[in-house]
Amino acid sequence: MKEKNFILQNIQDLDAGIIAESGEEAIRSRAKKIRSIGRILSFTMDGGTDASRLATGTMEGMEEEYSPAELITDFSEIALTMTEDSDVVVKTDISPKIPARMRGDVKRLERVIIQLLSNAVHYTEQGSIRLAVYGKNTGEREHLLFSVKDTGGGLPDDTRQELEEFTKRLADHGPAGTVSNGHGLEVAASILSYLGSRLEVISTPGEGTEFYFEIEQTVVDPAPAGIQDPRPAQGEVRG
């Protein structure tokens, strides 16, 4: 695992250099796709490690300062990479009042969102996927609501029931000692439980699914980030 992480990190570092130094937009665009794929692979590897650590109670926090604007831009790029060559439209609804800089366990927050986006893509052959982020300031803390909603066929009944039972066990006992069956959604739910949150789901057969959760982050710079909707002027991005 360490060797794989080392290789992946070197690829991402080289890719970051290409994005920063290249003046060719076509090259920069390809490099951004490579970066997005790297983030997805990183979640696959690190998410499984987190699940094991959570089950054994050996998880450690990794709080750091970050830019919400950069984070949301990354999410948008990842969603576009996932929906490339499909008829799925990527939409965003982002509050411009979210603080410019915050502090939290952003790496694990990212893993949760990537999993939710991946799940939305898996169940959506056409229509849209929407990422929404809203914030409410409570002094030195920012109360955030993240939502990933799709227009796919909805979760299968057995998957939804398994997830609901799993999140209930997390609510009753916490992530330590709670064994996941390996589903990415259960890993995401376990991570959120560790972070003091809970994964919620609304799924209607034939209409789609919405996953959402609320979480608090520490405010570092309270100035509004003024996050611009990363979509073009027509209001949509097509994968």
Short mmCIF file of C-alpha atoms in Angstrom, two decimals, residues 34 53 57 126 134 179 188 206 229 237 239:
data_model
loop_
_atom_site.label_atom_id
_atom_site.label_comp_id
_atom_site.label_asym_id
_atom_site.label_seq_id
_atom_site.Cartn_x
_atom_site.Cartn_y
_atom_site.Cartn_z
CA ILE A 34 -5.32 12.81 -14.72
CA ARG A 53 -8.79 1.77 11.21
CA GLY A 57 -10.54 2.12 16.80
CA GLN A 126 -28.94 10.12 -18.19
CA TYR A 134 -24.62 25.55 1.90
CA VAL A 179 -17.69 -3.79 10.53
CA ALA A 188 -18.37 6.98 3.65
CA GLY A 206 -37.36 5.73 -10.90
CA ASP A 229 -20.30 28.60 -9.91
CA VAL A 237 -21.71 21.35 -17.63
CA GLY A 239 -19.88 15.32 -19.20
#
